[in-house]
Amino acid sequence: MPRASAAQVDQRIAGMDAEQLPAGEHEQHGPGHFAGLYAAENVAGTEFIFGATFVVLGASMKDVLIGLLVGNLLAVLTFRFVTAPIAVRTRMSVYTYLSRVAGGATSKLFNALNAFLFAIIAAAMITVSATALRLVLDFPAQTEAYPTSAAFVVLALAFGLVAVLVAAFGFNALAEFASTCAPWLVVMFATGGLVLLPAVAQSVTGSTVVGGWSGFVQIGEEAVFTGRTPDGGAGISLVGIIGFSWAANSFAHAGLIDMSLLRYARKSRYGYTTATGMLIGHYTAWVSAGVMGAAAAAITTTSIEVIEPGTVAFEALGHAGLATVVVAGWTTANANLYRSGLAGQGVFPKLSRQKVTLITGVVVVAAAAFPFVYRNYLIFVTYAGIALVPIGGILFAEHHLLPRLGMTRFWARYKGVTNVPALLAWGTSIAAAATAVALGLMPEFIAFVPAFLLSAALYVLLARRMGATGNYPEGEAADEFFQERVDAFHAEQAARTPAGLDTRDRRRLTRVLRVVWIVDLVVVFAAALLVLLSSPDVPAYEARREQFWAVAAAGTVVYFTCAYWELRRRKGRAKEALVEHRAQQSA
């Protein structure tokens, strides 16, 4: 078969959607970008659900503090040493890389499953955001698996429609704004826990005084993470907490889904920046949400098993809490809608990501109206990990193990055959993990680990027997030539938007806006500390809490006003720098 000419390859590249190409150097970002992105995505509305879930599961206070730390550290290390190196080396999304490795039925099936799962996750975020406005619009609490209020359905559908349109057409700008929201979200979650601690203390000791770290641990043991389920049964173990917290993002790290994000990282060590999401979002926010959930349930005399995130946030933060739930749900929904669109594009490669996102948006909008999705979120993402992680094992084996064992990457595509080993390894690993869980041989929260290892081992063994040991110089040369033309394409793009362009905004007003929102967050945090440390009795505590609500509401308005204008000015400065650069080139 004759080799394609440069013109033919260039025409093919020009006809491909940008998301299907390896990322170029001019598209890469530094560590701050990913730190903000992961913080914004993982400090989400569903953290209220996770915190309450560990209370319902009967976790003990000490096990929560230790288990969540260990589990989330394992998640960070998996991002760093499994996901990031492959993403940085290939510069591809997992969907594009899988199409090169497996192609055919395996790739389309995986992409379709991803598109569906991430659409459901996005829908859960939208549902959480919609429930937050129940206290404002006065519709009934959604305690059933199905919707019980027409007003809630209308609100969920409206939220879903807006989120889909944003993800389809305005994701890049709004993803940057979501990163800007991260500091505010972190402060809101942290202060919410601080403000409600005296209420929990009063229910335990009869006093609103917490009494330092030892008092905090005592309160947590007796009123929040008690080590017993609500019906008095034995609670989840330390190993269970470690497993669930590690498994919560298993599809993203061990399943390599976040290659889609980390392919834009300049260095694989930027995988450590996922700690902002894991240790702040999935550690601090979960502990804080557990405290908030227990306190709000006691204050409103509602079972923690059914209390809504909006109610919890309102009791802690007032109207700023409602904004917290809405924004936290929205920032995470958009990231998952983006993933869903990328995956769907793998099923329909001739359609743009925007069009595919609109198509998958139908599932999102429909699912957002059903509260059972977010109420079972922890179990859902655990089983999603079991289903998706084996593909991560296969791609890990293809990238790292095959070359080290003298075999050829992309052998199935070079040979022109269906990658049957990938399909068999995936299906066998899922079946084995599901069977082991069903028979009680292993808990579901750790099943993704043997599924990953089994799929990698099976794939290597089967690939060796089916053609991976062959040499395919023509195919390798064609790939190298394609990459050369992609590099040339990116070089042309970089000439228009060069990576080294200085777009920093040093203007005085921009610096003032940044200082104002930082001071604003400090004031809000200080106001929360005042509630915690200066509430000697219940009347004083209630007065302080209402004062904090006013400070948090005002602080939210100030923060978003400053953050919005700072972002606009920075974007404006970037455009000015680009115009100046092109003018210099023309001259």
Coordinates of C-alpha atoms in Angstrom, one line a residue:
M1 CA 0.0 0.0 0.0
P2 CA 1.6 3.3 -1.1
R3 CA 2.4 5.8 1.7
A4 CA 0.2 8.9 1.8
S5 CA 1.7 12.1 0.7
A6 CA 2.3 15.1 3.0
A7 CA -0.6 16.9 1.2
Q8 CA -3.0 14.0 1.8
V9 CA -2.0 13.7 5.5
D10 CA -2.3 17.5 5.9
Q11 CA -5.8 17.3 4.4
R12 CA -6.7 14.5 6.8
I13 CA -5.4 16.5 9.8
A14 CA -7.3 19.7 8.7
G15 CA -10.5 17.6 8.5
M16 CA -10.2 16.2 12.0
D17 CA -11.7 17.8 15.1
A18 CA -9.0 19.4 17.2
E19 CA -10.0 17.1 20.1
Q20 CA -8.9 14.1 18.1
L21 CA -5.4 15.4 17.5
P22 CA -2.5 15.0 19.9
A23 CA -2.2 18.2 21.9
G24 CA 0.4 20.7 20.7
E25 CA 3.1 22.5 22.7
H26 CA 1.3 25.8 22.5
E27 CA -1.8 24.2 24.1
Q28 CA 0.1 23.1 27.2
H29 CA -0.4 24.6 30.7
G30 CA 1.6 25.0 33.9
P31 CA 0.7 23.4 37.3
G32 CA -1.5 26.3 38.5
H33 CA -4.0 25.5 35.7
F34 CA -4.5 21.9 36.8
A35 CA -4.4 22.8 40.5
G36 CA -7.3 25.2 40.0
L37 CA -9.1 22.8 37.6
Y38 CA -9.0 19.8 40.0
A39 CA -10.0 21.9 43.0
A40 CA -13.0 23.4 41.2
E41 CA -14.2 20.0 39.9
N42 CA -13.7 18.0 43.1
V43 CA -15.1 20.6 45.6
A44 CA -18.6 19.8 44.3
G45 CA -22.2 19.8 45.4
T46 CA -22.0 16.0 45.8
E47 CA -19.4 16.4 48.5
F48 CA -22.4 17.0 50.8
I49 CA -23.6 13.5 49.7
F50 CA -20.2 11.9 50.3
G51 CA -19.9 13.4 53.8
A52 CA -23.4 12.2 54.7
T53 CA -22.8 8.8 53.1
F54 CA -19.8 8.0 55.4
V55 CA -22.0 9.1 58.4
V56 CA -24.8 6.7 57.2
L57 CA -22.2 3.9 56.6
G58 CA -21.2 4.2 60.3
A59 CA -17.6 5.3 59.8
S60 CA -15.7 6.2 63.0
M61 CA -14.1 9.6 63.5
K62 CA -10.5 8.2 63.7
D63 CA -11.0 5.9 60.7
V64 CA -12.4 8.8 58.6
L65 CA -9.5 11.1 59.4
I66 CA -6.9 8.4 58.6
G67 CA -8.8 6.5 55.9
L68 CA -9.7 9.4 53.8
L69 CA -6.1 10.7 54.0
V70 CA -4.6 7.4 52.9
G71 CA -7.2 6.7 50.2
N72 CA -6.9 10.1 48.6
L73 CA -3.1 10.0 48.7
L74 CA -3.3 6.7 46.8
A75 CA -5.6 8.5 44.3
V76 CA -3.0 11.3 43.9
L77 CA -0.2 8.8 43.4
T78 CA -2.3 6.9 40.8
F79 CA -2.9 10.1 38.9
R80 CA 0.8 10.9 39.1
F81 CA 2.3 7.5 38.1
V82 CA -0.4 5.9 36.0
T83 CA -2.4 8.6 34.2
A84 CA 0.0 11.6 33.8
P85 CA 3.0 9.8 32.2
I86 CA 0.9 8.2 29.4
A87 CA -1.1 11.5 28.9
V88 CA 2.1 13.6 28.6
R89 CA 3.9 11.1 26.4
T90 CA 1.1 10.6 23.9
R91 CA -0.7 14.0 24.2
M92 CA -3.9 12.1 23.4
S93 CA -7.2 11.7 25.2
V94 CA -8.0 8.2 26.3
Y95 CA -10.6 8.0 23.6
T96 CA -8.1 8.8 20.8
Y97 CA -5.4 6.5 22.3
L98 CA -7.9 3.6 22.6
S99 CA -8.9 4.0 19.0
R100 CA -5.3 3.6 18.0
V101 CA -4.8 0.6 20.3
A102 CA -8.1 -1.3 19.9
G103 CA -10.3 0.5 17.3
G104 CA -13.4 -1.2 16.1
A105 CA -16.0 -2.6 18.6
T106 CA -13.9 -2.2 21.7
S107 CA -13.3 1.5 21.2
K108 CA -16.9 2.3 20.3
L109 CA -18.3 0.2 23.2
F110 CA -16.0 1.9 25.6
N111 CA -16.7 5.4 24.3
A112 CA -20.5 4.8 24.4
L113 CA -20.3 3.5 28.0
N114 CA -18.2 6.6 28.9
A115 CA -20.5 9.0 27.3
F116 CA -23.5 7.5 29.2
L117 CA -21.7 7.3 32.6
F118 CA -20.4 10.8 32.4
A119 CA -23.8 12.1 31.3
I120 CA -25.3 10.5 34.4
I121 CA -22.6 12.0 36.6
A122 CA -23.3 15.4 35.1
A123 CA -27.0 14.9 35.7
A124 CA -26.4 14.1 39.4
M125 CA -24.5 17.5 39.7
I126 CA -27.4 19.3 38.0
T127 CA -29.9 17.6 40.3
V128 CA -27.9 18.8 43.4
S129 CA -27.9 22.3 42.0
A130 CA -31.6 22.3 41.4
T131 CA -32.4 21.0 44.9
A132 CA -30.5 23.9 46.4
L133 CA -33.2 26.3 45.2
R134 CA -36.0 24.4 47.0
L135 CA -35.9 26.8 50.0
V136 CA -36.2 29.8 47.7
L137 CA -38.9 28.5 45.4
D138 CA -40.7 26.5 48.1
F139 CA -41.3 23.1 46.4
P140 CA -41.3 19.9 48.5
A141 CA -38.1 18.1 49.4
Q142 CA -37.2 15.4 46.9
T143 CA -36.9 12.4 49.2
E144 CA -38.0 9.7 46.7
A145 CA -36.1 8.1 43.9
Y146 CA -38.4 9.9 41.4
P147 CA -39.5 13.5 41.3
T148 CA -42.5 14.6 43.3
S149 CA -42.7 18.2 42.3
A150 CA -43.4 19.8 38.9
A151 CA -41.5 22.9 40.0
F152 CA -38.4 20.7 40.7
V153 CA -38.7 19.0 37.3
V154 CA -38.9 22.3 35.5
L155 CA -35.9 23.7 37.4
A156 CA -33.8 20.5 36.8
L157 CA -34.6 20.6 33.1
A158 CA -33.7 24.3 32.9
F159 CA -30.5 23.8 34.8
G160 CA -29.7 20.8 32.6
L161 CA -30.3 22.6 29.4
V162 CA -28.1 25.6 30.4
A163 CA -25.3 23.2 31.5
V164 CA -25.4 21.3 28.2
L165 CA -25.3 24.5 26.1
V166 CA -22.4 25.8 28.2
A167 CA -20.4 22.6 27.9
A168 CA -21.0 22.5 24.1
F169 CA -20.2 26.1 23.1
G170 CA -18.6 27.9 26.0
F171 CA -16.6 25.3 27.9
N172 CA -13.1 26.8 27.6
A173 CA -13.9 30.2 29.0
L174 CA -16.2 28.9 31.7
A175 CA -13.7 26.2 32.7
E176 CA -11.3 29.0 33.5
F177 CA -14.0 30.8 35.5
A178 CA -14.7 27.5 37.3
S179 CA -11.0 27.4 38.3
T180 CA -11.4 31.0 39.6
C181 CA -14.3 29.7 41.7
A182 CA -12.1 27.2 43.5
P183 CA -10.8 29.4 46.3
W184 CA -14.3 30.5 47.2
L185 CA -15.7 27.0 47.1
V186 CA -12.9 25.7 49.4
V187 CA -13.6 28.6 51.9
M188 CA -17.3 27.9 51.8
F189 CA -16.9 24.2 52.6
A190 CA -14.4 24.9 55.3
T191 CA -16.3 27.7 57.0
G192 CA -19.6 25.7 56.8
G193 CA -18.1 23.0 59.0
L194 CA -16.6 25.5 61.4
V195 CA -19.9 27.4 61.8
L196 CA -22.0 24.2 62.6
L197 CA -19.4 22.6 65.0
P198 CA -20.9 24.5 68.0
A199 CA -24.3 23.2 67.2
V200 CA -23.0 19.6 67.1
A201 CA -21.0 20.3 70.4
Q202 CA -24.2 21.5 72.1
S203 CA -26.0 18.2 71.2
V204 CA -23.1 16.2 72.7
T205 CA -21.9 18.1 75.7
G206 CA -24.7 20.6 76.3
S207 CA -22.3 23.5 75.5
T208 CA -21.5 25.3 72.3
V209 CA -17.8 25.4 73.2
V210 CA -15.8 22.9 71.1
G211 CA -12.7 22.7 73.3
G212 CA -9.8 22.4 70.9
W213 CA -8.7 19.4 68.8
S214 CA -9.6 16.8 71.5
G215 CA -13.0 18.3 71.8
F216 CA -13.5 18.2 68.0
V217 CA -12.5 14.5 67.9
Q218 CA -14.9 13.7 70.8
I219 CA -17.7 15.6 69.2
G220 CA -17.1 13.8 65.9
E221 CA -17.0 10.4 67.7
E222 CA -20.2 10.9 69.6
A223 CA -22.4 12.9 67.1
V224 CA -21.0 12.6 63.6
F225 CA -18.8 9.7 62.7
T226 CA -19.9 7.4 65.5
G227 CA -18.8 4.0 64.1
R228 CA -22.4 2.8 64.0
T229 CA -25.0 3.0 61.3
P230 CA -28.3 4.9 61.9
D231 CA -30.0 1.6 62.8
G232 CA -27.2 0.7 65.3
G233 CA -25.3 -1.8 63.2
A234 CA -21.5 -2.1 62.8
G235 CA -20.0 0.6 60.7
I236 CA -17.6 0.5 57.7
S237 CA -14.0 -0.4 58.4
L238 CA -10.9 1.6 58.0
V239 CA -10.0 -0.4 54.9
G240 CA -13.5 0.3 53.5
I241 CA -13.0 4.0 53.9
I242 CA -9.6 3.9 52.2
G243 CA -11.1 1.8 49.4
F244 CA -14.1 4.0 48.8
S245 CA -12.0 7.2 48.7
W246 CA -9.5 5.7 46.4
A247 CA -12.2 4.2 44.2
A248 CA -14.3 7.4 44.0
N249 CA -12.0 8.6 41.1
S250 CA -10.8 5.3 39.9
F251 CA -12.3 5.8 36.4
A252 CA -10.4 9.0 36.1
H253 CA -6.9 7.8 37.3
A254 CA -6.6 4.0 36.9
G255 CA -9.2 4.1 34.1
L256 CA -7.1 6.9 32.4
I257 CA -10.1 9.0 31.6
D258 CA -8.2 12.1 32.8
M259 CA -5.7 11.7 30.0
S260 CA -8.1 14.1 28.4
L261 CA -7.1 16.8 30.9
L262 CA -3.5 15.9 31.7
R263 CA -2.5 15.6 28.0
Y264 CA -2.2 19.4 28.3
A265 CA 0.3 19.3 31.2
R266 CA 3.9 20.3 30.4
K267 CA 5.3 17.7 32.8
S268 CA 4.0 14.4 34.2
R269 CA 4.8 15.6 37.7
Y270 CA 1.9 17.9 37.4
G271 CA -0.1 14.8 38.3
Y272 CA 0.6 15.8 41.9
T273 CA -1.6 18.9 41.4
T274 CA -4.6 16.6 41.6
A275 CA -4.0 16.8 45.4
T276 CA -6.0 20.0 45.4
G277 CA -9.0 18.0 44.4
M278 CA -8.3 14.9 46.4
L279 CA -7.0 16.4 49.7
I280 CA -9.1 19.5 49.7
G281 CA -12.2 18.3 48.0
H282 CA -12.3 14.6 48.9
Y283 CA -10.8 15.0 52.3
T284 CA -11.4 18.4 53.9
A285 CA -14.8 18.9 52.2
W286 CA -16.0 15.3 53.0
V287 CA -15.2 15.7 56.7
S288 CA -16.7 19.2 56.8
A289 CA -19.8 18.0 54.9
G290 CA -20.2 15.2 57.4
V291 CA -20.2 17.7 60.3
M292 CA -22.6 20.0 58.4
G293 CA -24.9 17.1 57.5
A294 CA -25.1 15.8 61.1
A295 CA -25.7 19.3 62.5
A296 CA -28.3 20.3 59.8
A297 CA -30.2 17.0 60.3
A298 CA -30.4 17.7 64.1
I299 CA -31.4 21.3 63.6
T300 CA -34.1 20.5 61.0
T301 CA -35.1 17.2 62.7
T302 CA -34.6 15.4 59.3
S303 CA -32.9 12.1 58.8
I304 CA -29.3 12.5 57.5
E305 CA -30.2 9.7 55.0
V306 CA -32.6 12.0 53.1
I307 CA -31.6 15.6 54.0
E308 CA -30.8 17.6 50.8
P309 CA -27.5 19.4 50.1
G310 CA -29.3 22.7 49.8
T311 CA -30.8 22.4 53.3
V312 CA -27.4 21.4 54.8
A313 CA -25.6 24.3 53.1
F314 CA -28.3 26.8 54.1
E315 CA -28.1 25.9 57.8
A316 CA -24.3 26.4 57.6
L317 CA -23.9 29.3 55.3
G318 CA -27.3 30.9 54.8
H319 CA -28.0 32.1 51.2
A320 CA -24.3 31.9 50.4
G321 CA -24.7 28.1 51.0
L322 CA -27.4 27.9 48.3
A323 CA -25.0 29.6 45.9
T324 CA -22.3 27.2 47.0
V325 CA -24.3 24.1 46.0
V326 CA -25.4 25.6 42.7
V327 CA -21.9 26.7 41.7
A328 CA -20.2 23.5 43.0
G329 CA -22.7 21.4 41.0
W330 CA -22.3 23.5 37.9
T331 CA -18.5 23.4 37.8
T332 CA -18.4 19.6 38.1
A333 CA -21.3 19.1 35.7
N334 CA -19.5 21.0 33.0
A335 CA -16.2 19.0 33.3
N336 CA -18.2 15.7 33.1
L337 CA -20.2 17.0 30.1
Y338 CA -17.0 17.8 28.4
R339 CA -15.8 14.2 29.0
S340 CA -19.1 12.8 27.8
G341 CA -18.8 14.8 24.6
L342 CA -15.3 13.6 24.0
A343 CA -16.4 10.0 24.5
G344 CA -19.4 10.4 22.3
Q345 CA -17.2 11.8 19.6
G346 CA -15.4 8.5 19.6
V347 CA -18.7 6.8 18.7
F348 CA -19.5 9.4 16.1
P349 CA -16.1 10.6 14.8
K350 CA -17.5 12.6 12.0
L351 CA -19.4 14.8 14.4
S352 CA -17.8 17.7 16.4
R353 CA -17.6 17.5 20.1
Q354 CA -20.2 20.3 20.4
K355 CA -22.8 18.4 18.4
V356 CA -22.1 15.1 20.3
T357 CA -22.4 17.0 23.6
L358 CA -25.8 18.3 22.5
I359 CA -26.9 14.8 21.7
T360 CA -25.7 13.3 25.0
G361 CA -27.4 16.3 26.6
V362 CA -30.7 14.6 26.1
V363 CA -29.7 11.9 28.6
V364 CA -28.4 14.5 31.0
V365 CA -31.5 16.6 31.0
A366 CA -33.8 13.6 31.4
A367 CA -31.7 12.0 34.2
A368 CA -31.4 15.3 36.1
A369 CA -35.0 15.1 37.0
F370 CA -34.5 11.9 39.1
P371 CA -33.1 12.4 42.6
F372 CA -32.1 8.7 42.9
V373 CA -29.0 9.4 40.7
Y374 CA -27.3 11.7 43.2
R375 CA -28.5 9.9 46.3
N376 CA -26.6 6.7 45.1
Y377 CA -23.6 8.6 43.8
L378 CA -20.9 6.9 45.8
I379 CA -22.0 3.4 44.8
F380 CA -22.5 4.6 41.2
V381 CA -19.0 5.9 40.7
T382 CA -17.6 2.8 42.5
Y383 CA -19.2 0.5 40.0
A384 CA -18.4 2.9 37.1
G385 CA -14.8 2.4 38.1
I386 CA -15.1 -1.4 38.0
A387 CA -16.5 -1.1 34.4
L388 CA -14.0 1.4 33.1
V389 CA -10.7 0.6 34.9
P390 CA -9.9 -2.5 32.9
I391 CA -9.4 -0.4 29.8
G392 CA -6.9 1.6 31.8
G393 CA -5.0 -1.7 32.5
I394 CA -5.1 -2.6 28.8
L395 CA -3.7 0.8 27.7
F396 CA -1.1 0.8 30.5
A397 CA 0.0 -2.6 29.2
E398 CA 0.1 -1.4 25.6
H399 CA 2.1 1.7 26.5
H400 CA 4.5 0.4 29.1
L401 CA 4.6 -3.4 29.1
L402 CA 4.5 -4.4 25.4
P403 CA 7.7 -2.4 24.4
R404 CA 9.5 -3.7 27.5
L405 CA 8.6 -7.3 26.5
G406 CA 9.8 -6.9 22.9
M407 CA 6.3 -6.4 21.4
T408 CA 4.9 -3.7 19.2
R409 CA 2.5 -0.9 20.2
F410 CA -0.5 -0.5 18.0
W411 CA 0.1 -3.9 16.5
A412 CA -3.6 -4.6 15.8
R413 CA -4.0 -1.5 13.7
Y414 CA -0.7 -2.2 11.9
K415 CA -1.9 -5.7 11.2
G416 CA -5.3 -4.5 10.1
V417 CA -7.2 -6.8 12.5
T418 CA -9.7 -6.3 15.3
N419 CA -7.9 -6.2 18.7
V420 CA -9.6 -9.2 20.1
P421 CA -7.2 -9.4 23.1
A422 CA -8.4 -6.0 24.3
L423 CA -12.1 -7.0 24.1
L424 CA -11.5 -10.3 25.8
A425 CA -9.3 -8.8 28.6
W426 CA -11.9 -6.1 29.3
G427 CA -14.9 -8.4 29.3
T428 CA -13.1 -11.1 31.4
S429 CA -11.9 -8.6 34.0
I430 CA -15.3 -7.1 34.5
A431 CA -16.9 -10.5 34.7
A432 CA -14.3 -11.7 37.2
A433 CA -14.6 -8.6 39.4
A434 CA -18.5 -8.6 39.3
T435 CA -18.5 -12.3 40.2
A436 CA -16.1 -11.8 43.1
V437 CA -18.1 -9.0 44.5
A438 CA -21.4 -10.9 44.1
L439 CA -20.0 -14.0 45.9
G440 CA -18.6 -11.8 48.7
L441 CA -15.0 -12.7 47.9
M442 CA -14.1 -9.0 47.8
P443 CA -15.8 -5.7 48.6
E444 CA -16.9 -3.5 45.7
F445 CA -14.7 -0.6 46.8
I446 CA -11.5 -2.4 46.1
A447 CA -12.5 -4.5 43.0
F448 CA -11.0 -2.0 40.6
V449 CA -7.5 -2.9 41.6
P450 CA -7.5 -6.6 40.7
A451 CA -9.6 -5.6 37.6
F452 CA -6.8 -3.3 36.5
L453 CA -4.1 -5.9 37.1
L454 CA -6.0 -8.8 35.6
S455 CA -6.8 -6.9 32.4
A456 CA -3.2 -5.8 32.0
A457 CA -1.9 -9.4 32.4
L458 CA -4.5 -10.9 30.2
Y459 CA -3.9 -8.4 27.5
V460 CA -0.2 -9.0 27.4
L461 CA -0.7 -12.8 27.3
L462 CA -3.3 -12.7 24.6
A463 CA -1.6 -10.0 22.5
R464 CA 1.6 -12.1 22.4
R465 CA -0.3 -15.0 20.9
M466 CA -2.3 -12.9 18.4
G467 CA 0.4 -10.8 16.7
A468 CA 2.0 -8.2 19.0
T469 CA 5.4 -9.9 18.6
G470 CA 5.5 -9.1 14.9
N471 CA 7.4 -6.2 13.3
Y472 CA 5.4 -3.6 11.3
P473 CA 7.9 -1.1 10.0
E474 CA 5.5 0.4 7.4
G475 CA 2.8 1.1 10.1
E476 CA 5.4 2.6 12.5
A477 CA 6.8 4.8 9.7
A478 CA 3.3 6.0 8.8
D479 CA 2.6 6.9 12.4
E480 CA 5.9 8.8 12.7
F481 CA 5.1 10.7 9.5
F482 CA 1.6 11.5 10.7
Q483 CA 3.0 12.9 14.0
E484 CA 5.5 15.0 12.0
R485 CA 2.6 16.6 10.1
V486 CA 0.7 17.1 13.3
D487 CA 3.7 18.9 14.7
A488 CA 3.9 21.0 11.6
F489 CA 0.2 21.8 12.0
H490 CA 0.7 22.8 15.6
A491 CA 3.7 24.9 14.7
E492 CA 1.5 26.9 12.3
Q493 CA -1.1 27.3 15.0
A494 CA 1.6 28.3 17.5
A495 CA 2.7 31.0 15.2
R496 CA -0.7 32.6 15.7
T497 CA -0.9 31.9 19.4
P498 CA 2.6 31.2 20.6
A499 CA 3.2 29.3 23.9
G500 CA 5.7 31.8 25.2
L501 CA 3.5 34.9 24.7
D502 CA 3.5 37.1 27.8
T503 CA -0.1 37.6 28.7
R504 CA 0.3 38.5 32.3
D505 CA -1.9 41.4 33.4
R506 CA 0.2 43.8 35.5
R507 CA -2.3 46.7 35.4
R508 CA -3.0 48.2 38.8
L509 CA -6.8 47.7 38.8
T510 CA -6.3 44.0 38.0
R511 CA -3.9 43.6 41.0
V512 CA -6.4 45.6 43.2
L513 CA -9.2 43.2 42.2
R514 CA -7.1 40.2 43.1
V515 CA -6.2 41.7 46.5
V516 CA -9.8 42.5 47.2
W517 CA -11.1 39.0 46.7
I518 CA -8.3 37.5 48.7
V519 CA -9.0 39.8 51.6
D520 CA -12.7 39.1 51.2
L521 CA -12.1 35.4 51.6
V522 CA -10.0 36.0 54.7
V523 CA -12.7 38.1 56.2
V524 CA -15.3 35.3 55.6
F525 CA -13.0 32.7 57.2
A526 CA -12.3 35.0 60.1
A527 CA -16.1 35.5 60.6
A528 CA -16.5 31.7 60.8
L529 CA -13.7 31.4 63.3
L530 CA -15.5 34.0 65.4
V531 CA -18.6 31.9 65.5
L532 CA -16.6 28.8 66.5
L533 CA -14.5 30.5 69.2
S534 CA -16.9 33.2 70.6
S535 CA -20.1 31.2 71.3
P536 CA -20.2 30.5 75.0
D537 CA -23.9 29.7 75.0
V538 CA -26.8 29.0 72.5
P539 CA -28.2 32.6 72.2
A540 CA -24.7 33.9 71.5
Y541 CA -24.1 31.2 69.0
E542 CA -27.3 31.8 67.1
A543 CA -26.6 35.5 66.9
R544 CA -23.1 34.9 65.7
R545 CA -24.3 32.4 63.1
E546 CA -26.8 34.9 61.7
Q547 CA -24.1 37.5 61.5
F548 CA -21.9 35.1 59.7
W549 CA -24.6 34.4 57.2
A550 CA -24.7 38.1 56.3
V551 CA -20.9 38.3 56.0
A552 CA -20.9 35.1 53.8
A553 CA -23.6 36.5 51.5
A554 CA -21.8 39.9 51.2
G555 CA -18.5 38.2 50.7
T556 CA -19.9 36.0 48.0
V557 CA -21.2 39.0 46.0
V558 CA -17.8 40.8 46.5
Y559 CA -15.8 37.7 45.5
F560 CA -17.7 37.0 42.3
T561 CA -17.8 40.7 41.3
C562 CA -14.0 41.0 41.6
A563 CA -13.2 37.5 40.2
Y564 CA -15.4 38.2 37.1
W565 CA -13.8 41.5 36.3
E566 CA -10.3 40.2 37.0
L567 CA -11.0 37.3 34.6
R568 CA -12.4 39.7 31.9
R569 CA -9.4 42.0 32.2
R570 CA -6.9 39.1 32.0
K571 CA -8.7 37.7 29.0
G572 CA -8.6 41.2 27.4
R573 CA -4.9 41.5 28.1
A574 CA -4.3 38.1 26.5
K575 CA -6.1 39.3 23.3
E576 CA -4.1 42.6 23.3
A577 CA -0.9 40.6 23.6
L578 CA -1.9 38.4 20.7
V579 CA -2.8 41.4 18.5
E580 CA 0.5 43.0 19.3
H581 CA 2.4 39.8 18.4
R582 CA 0.6 39.5 15.1
A583 CA 1.3 43.1 14.3
Q584 CA 5.0 42.6 15.0
Q585 CA 5.0 39.6 12.7
S586 CA 3.3 41.5 9.9
A587 CA 5.8 44.3 10.2

